[in-house]
Amino acid sequence: MLYSEKVMDHFQNPRNVGKMEDASGVGEVGNAVCGDIMRMYIKVEDNIITDVKFITFGCGSAIATSSIATEMIKGHTVDEALTLSNKAVVEALDGLPAHKIHCSVLAEEAVKAAVKDYYDRNGIEYDPELFKDCDNCDHCPKG
């Protein structure tokens, strides 16, 4: 089977889908090569992510990685959310085909982008190294 049961479950029954009007932070990332776009919304209270939603335009793997990423950060601190790695997302889904790993990277980046937006909105200082621009990464082929 190309996709694990968990990937299929999160694709067919994605968790935390939708827009959040009163988000504390919003992050949007995309991959120009495959066309996937993820928008992640977080609600933060007392440094805890109390709610998280996403809207993803993309393939089944993009939707599944967005869905599982929201479950992995909800109820955790902002700092914990920043430690979410694409590897952890892949492992939580019991694997992804090699040509779909970039979807997990987008999920990680969407979470980080939402946290950065939260920090920016609230004047919270942070290390810019935590939020390196995707143009400098090598997770996907450059067109």
XYZ file of N, CA and C in Angstrom:
429
model
N 0.848 -1.191 0.000
C 0.000 0.000 0.000
C 0.891 1.253 0.000
N 0.548 2.204 -0.832
C 1.336 3.426 -0.967
C 1.227 4.312 0.275
N 0.027 4.384 0.859
C -0.199 5.248 2.017
C -0.632 4.417 3.215
N -0.171 4.812 4.407
C -0.546 4.113 5.637
C -2.016 4.370 5.964
N -2.548 3.542 6.856
C -3.933 3.737 7.306
C -4.103 5.106 7.956
N -3.089 5.554 8.693
C -3.184 6.861 9.352
C -3.236 7.995 8.339
N -2.440 7.898 7.285
C -2.484 8.931 6.246
C -3.877 8.961 5.622
N -4.398 7.793 5.289
C -5.727 7.726 4.675
C -6.799 8.273 5.621
N -6.697 7.946 6.912
C -7.669 8.426 7.890
C -7.636 9.949 7.993
N -6.439 10.526 8.083
C -6.338 11.985 8.212
C -6.689 12.698 6.905
N -6.518 12.024 5.779
C -6.942 12.611 4.505
C -8.462 12.571 4.386
N -9.063 11.434 4.694
C -10.506 11.273 4.535
C -11.310 11.909 5.664
N -10.710 12.021 6.847
C -11.378 12.598 8.018
C -10.454 13.600 8.704
N -10.093 14.665 8.005
C -9.133 15.596 8.595
C -9.683 16.258 9.857
N -8.801 16.432 10.824
C -9.150 17.074 12.089
C -8.824 18.560 12.022
N -9.609 19.349 12.727
C -9.327 20.779 12.920
C -9.305 21.589 11.622
N -10.183 21.245 10.685
C -10.250 21.978 9.417
C -11.091 23.234 9.602
N -10.660 24.299 8.977
C -11.479 25.506 8.952
C -10.678 26.755 9.232
N -11.373 27.868 9.137
C -10.783 29.177 9.362
C -11.064 29.579 10.815
N -10.166 30.328 11.400
C -10.346 30.823 12.761
C -10.344 32.346 12.707
N -11.480 32.935 13.043
C -11.629 34.389 12.954
C -10.792 35.131 13.989
N -10.650 34.567 15.186
C -9.972 35.266 16.278
C -8.608 34.656 16.587
N -7.909 34.223 15.548
C -6.616 33.559 15.729
C -5.591 34.496 16.362
N -4.742 33.910 17.195
C -3.622 34.646 17.791
C -2.471 34.745 16.809
N -2.410 33.791 15.876
C -1.368 33.776 14.862
C -1.825 32.986 13.658
N -1.412 33.432 12.481
C -1.764 32.754 11.234
C -0.493 32.610 10.406
N -0.272 31.408 9.914
C 0.885 31.175 9.058
C 0.461 30.532 7.762
N 0.987 31.022 6.656
C 0.693 30.428 5.356
C 2.000 30.126 4.643
N 2.098 28.904 4.160
C 3.278 28.478 3.415
C 2.815 27.736 2.172
N 3.708 27.681 1.191
C 3.375 26.978 -0.036
C 4.606 26.417 -0.701
N 4.364 25.495 -1.595
C 5.437 24.893 -2.379
C 5.109 25.137 -3.840
N 5.886 25.991 -4.479
C 5.616 26.362 -5.869
C 5.739 25.175 -6.821
N 6.554 24.193 -6.457
C 6.768 23.046 -7.338
C 5.517 22.179 -7.429
N 4.927 21.851 -6.281
C 3.765 20.951 -6.293
C 2.445 21.692 -6.198
N 2.480 22.971 -5.805
C 1.261 23.759 -5.737
C 0.521 23.685 -4.414
N 1.031 22.930 -3.438
C 0.369 22.832 -2.135
C 0.463 24.158 -1.383
N -0.621 24.537 -0.734
C -0.653 25.736 0.106
C -1.322 25.357 1.424
N -0.676 25.697 2.543
C -1.228 25.435 3.868
C -1.357 26.743 4.617
N -2.500 26.907 5.258
C -2.698 28.036 6.163
C -3.057 27.456 7.522
N -2.280 27.832 8.541
C -2.459 27.330 9.896
C -2.854 28.486 10.805
N -3.874 28.265 11.633
C -4.351 29.257 12.595
C -4.127 28.701 13.996
N -3.572 29.524 14.898
C -3.433 29.092 16.283
C -4.086 30.105 17.216
N -4.677 29.598 18.288
C -5.228 30.423 19.369
C -4.368 30.134 20.581
N -3.760 31.179 21.150
C -2.841 31.014 22.271
C -3.396 31.727 23.497
N -3.432 30.999 24.617
C -3.818 31.574 25.906
C -2.813 31.095 26.943
N -2.184 32.047 27.645
C -1.166 31.720 28.657
C -0.077 30.812 28.088
N 0.378 31.117 26.894
C 1.452 30.399 26.201
C 1.070 28.979 25.781
N -0.192 28.613 25.902
C -0.670 27.292 25.484
C -1.504 27.454 24.215
N -1.274 26.588 23.236
C -2.096 26.590 22.023
C -3.396 25.871 22.370
N -4.442 26.664 22.578
C -5.723 26.112 23.016
C -6.589 25.645 21.862
N -6.331 26.189 20.675
C -7.079 25.760 19.496
C -6.195 25.956 18.273
N -6.435 25.138 17.280
C -5.666 25.224 16.045
C -6.554 24.733 14.905
N -6.493 25.429 13.787
C -7.264 25.067 12.591
C -6.343 25.190 11.385
N -6.753 24.548 10.304
C -5.972 24.673 9.077
C -6.887 24.633 7.867
N -6.395 25.237 6.814
C -6.991 25.113 5.486
C -5.828 24.773 4.562
N -5.951 23.667 3.859
C -4.898 23.240 2.947
C -5.466 22.999 1.566
N -4.804 23.579 0.591
C -5.101 23.302 -0.803
C -3.965 22.431 -1.289
N -4.268 21.184 -1.567
C -3.195 20.306 -1.999
C -3.622 18.857 -2.046
N -2.641 18.007 -2.153
C -2.875 16.574 -2.287
C -3.278 15.946 -0.949
N -3.585 14.675 -0.987
C -3.968 13.947 0.213
C -2.906 13.976 1.289
N -1.645 13.877 0.894
C -0.555 13.919 1.873
C -0.463 15.286 2.544
N -0.693 16.345 1.788
C -0.669 17.694 2.366
C -1.783 17.860 3.389
N -2.960 17.353 3.067
C -4.087 17.438 3.999
C -3.810 16.591 5.239
N -3.306 15.372 5.048
C -3.025 14.484 6.179
C -1.955 15.066 7.096
N -0.893 15.635 6.519
C 0.169 16.190 7.363
C -0.318 17.428 8.112
N -1.155 18.238 7.478
C -1.732 19.398 8.165
C -2.582 18.942 9.341
N -3.420 17.946 9.096
C -4.329 17.440 10.115
C -3.572 16.901 11.327
N -2.606 16.043 11.090
C -1.870 15.442 12.209
C -1.039 16.496 12.937
N -0.493 17.469 12.204
C 0.296 18.526 12.850
C -0.567 19.321 13.825
N -1.821 19.595 13.459
C -2.696 20.339 14.377
C -2.925 19.538 15.651
N -3.101 18.231 15.506
C -3.304 17.386 16.687
C -2.046 17.346 17.558
N -0.892 17.418 16.932
C 0.367 17.299 17.659
C 0.721 18.558 18.456
N 0.169 19.723 18.068
C 0.507 20.951 18.800
C -0.615 21.439 19.709
N -1.835 21.021 19.481
C -2.966 21.490 20.288
C -2.780 21.056 21.738
N -2.925 22.018 22.647
C -2.767 21.732 24.065
C -1.335 21.841 24.561
N -0.420 22.140 23.658
C 0.994 22.261 24.013
C 1.401 23.728 24.066
N 2.562 23.984 24.649
C 3.057 25.357 24.701
C 3.540 25.779 23.317
N 3.670 27.080 23.156
C 4.187 27.627 21.899
C 5.598 27.102 21.652
N 6.421 27.058 22.712
C 7.789 26.548 22.567
C 7.800 25.094 22.109
N 6.893 24.294 22.664
C 6.806 22.891 22.248
C 6.404 22.789 20.779
N 5.481 23.648 20.353
C 5.047 23.632 18.956
C 6.211 23.927 18.020
N 7.119 24.790 18.451
C 8.267 25.133 17.618
C 9.231 23.962 17.441
N 9.135 22.961 18.292
C 10.023 21.801 18.168
C 9.441 20.738 17.236
N 8.209 20.946 16.772
C 7.608 19.979 15.852
C 8.462 19.882 14.591
N 8.851 18.678 14.252
C 9.685 18.481 13.063
C 8.900 17.722 12.004
N 9.320 17.882 10.764
C 8.663 17.130 9.704
C 8.859 15.631 9.925
N 9.987 15.249 10.511
C 10.237 13.835 10.796
C 9.198 13.288 11.782
N 8.879 14.076 12.810
C 7.868 13.657 13.786
C 6.496 13.526 13.125
N 6.197 14.429 12.193
C 4.922 14.365 11.464
C 4.856 13.081 10.633
N 5.934 12.770 9.926
C 5.986 11.547 9.113
C 5.823 10.311 10.003
N 6.537 10.307 11.133
C 6.446 9.164 12.044
C 5.038 9.009 12.611
N 4.388 10.120 12.948
C 3.031 10.070 13.494
C 2.035 9.504 12.480
N 2.351 9.662 11.196
C 1.487 9.137 10.132
C 1.912 7.736 9.676
N 2.859 7.143 10.386
C 3.397 5.821 10.005
C 4.032 5.840 8.620
N 4.650 6.970 8.273
C 5.402 7.075 7.037
C 4.666 7.762 5.904
N 5.464 8.257 4.976
C 4.972 8.859 3.733
C 5.891 8.393 2.614
N 5.353 8.288 1.393
C 6.242 7.989 0.260
C 7.296 9.092 0.138
N 8.474 8.736 -0.316
C 9.593 9.684 -0.397
C 9.226 10.961 -1.154
N 8.461 10.817 -2.232
C 8.125 12.002 -3.032
C 7.053 12.877 -2.377
N 6.575 12.488 -1.185
C 5.577 13.281 -0.459
C 6.119 13.852 0.851
N 7.405 13.627 1.125
C 8.007 14.134 2.361
C 7.894 15.660 2.433
N 7.956 16.324 1.282
C 7.861 17.785 1.293
C 6.569 18.276 1.944
N 5.522 17.460 1.925
C 4.259 17.850 2.570
C 4.439 17.975 4.079
N 5.228 17.070 4.660
C 5.477 17.142 6.101
C 6.312 18.365 6.444
N 7.206 18.736 5.535
C 8.012 19.942 5.740
C 7.103 21.169 5.722
N 6.149 21.196 4.814
C 5.193 22.312 4.773
C 4.406 22.402 6.076
N 3.994 21.267 6.627
C 3.242 21.270 7.883
C 4.086 21.878 9.003
N 5.350 21.466 9.081
C 6.263 22.038 10.086
C 6.395 23.543 9.875
N 6.588 23.950 8.636
C 6.770 25.378 8.329
C 5.505 26.190 8.610
N 4.331 25.613 8.376
C 3.076 26.323 8.632
C 2.907 26.588 10.126
N 3.254 25.598 10.948
C 3.196 25.782 12.396
C 4.149 26.905 12.809
N 5.374 26.853 12.315
C 6.366 27.875 12.666
C 5.926 29.258 12.186
N 5.332 29.329 11.009
C 4.872 30.619 10.474
C 3.749 31.193 11.343
N 2.865 30.329 11.835
C 1.777 30.794 12.709
C 2.336 31.295 14.039
N 3.325 30.588 14.579
C 3.958 31.024 15.826
C 4.683 32.351 15.623
N 5.403 32.483 14.509
C 6.107 33.742 14.221
C 5.109 34.896 14.138
N 3.970 34.667 13.488
C 2.940 35.699 13.395
C 2.421 36.056 14.793
N 2.210 35.056 15.621
C 1.781 35.294 17.008
C 2.815 36.149 17.739
N 4.093 35.799 17.613
C 5.154 36.579 18.250
C 5.149 38.017 17.734
N 5.059 38.171 16.411
C 5.085 39.507 15.811
C 3.901 40.352 16.284
N 2.718 39.760 16.322
C 1.514 40.494 16.744
C 1.600 40.963 18.194
N 2.318 40.197 19.019
C 2.366 40.473 20.449
C 3.692 41.080 20.909
N 4.557 41.423 19.964
C 5.821 42.047 20.310
C 6.726 41.159 21.139
N 6.620 39.849 20.936
C 7.445 38.896 21.668
C 8.757 38.702 20.913
N 9.874 38.903 21.619
C 11.181 38.738 20.979
C 11.476 37.264 20.738
N 12.167 36.983 19.655
C 12.535 35.616 19.314
C 13.820 35.612 18.511
N 14.410 34.442 18.430
C 15.630 34.258 17.657
C 15.241 34.061 16.188
N 15.640 34.969 15.300
C 15.272 34.838 13.883
C 15.715 33.516 13.259
N 16.742 32.893 13.843
C 17.216 31.609 13.322
C 16.129 30.535 13.387
N 15.181 30.704 14.318
C 14.082 29.743 14.437
C 13.176 29.763 13.213
N 13.212 30.863 12.481
C 12.261 31.052 11.388
C 12.977 31.356 10.080
N 13.966 30.559 9.754
C 14.704 30.767 8.505
C 13.758 30.659 7.317
N 14.017 31.476 6.343
C 13.206 31.498 5.126
C 13.334 30.177 4.366
N 12.224 29.677 3.879
C 12.209 28.405 3.154
C 13.085 28.441 1.895
N 13.326 29.619 1.364
C 14.150 29.706 0.158
C 15.558 29.149 0.386
N 15.940 29.085 1.662
C 17.284 28.591 1.974
C 17.322 27.091 2.255
N 16.169 26.429 2.233
C 16.152 25.008 2.579
C 16.330 24.163 1.305
N 16.513 22.888 1.505
C 16.717 22.013 0.348
C 15.769 20.807 0.380
N 14.586 20.985 0.981
C 13.675 19.852 1.114
C 12.917 19.513 -0.165
N 12.872 20.418 -1.095
C 12.131 20.122 -2.313
C 12.950 20.588 -3.527
N 12.685 20.006 -4.665
C 13.436 20.404 -5.863
C 13.083 21.826 -6.267
N 14.056 22.559 -6.707
C 13.818 23.925 -7.186
C 13.524 23.871 -8.690
N 12.443 24.551 -9.078
C 12.002 24.478 -10.472
C 12.732 25.377 -11.392
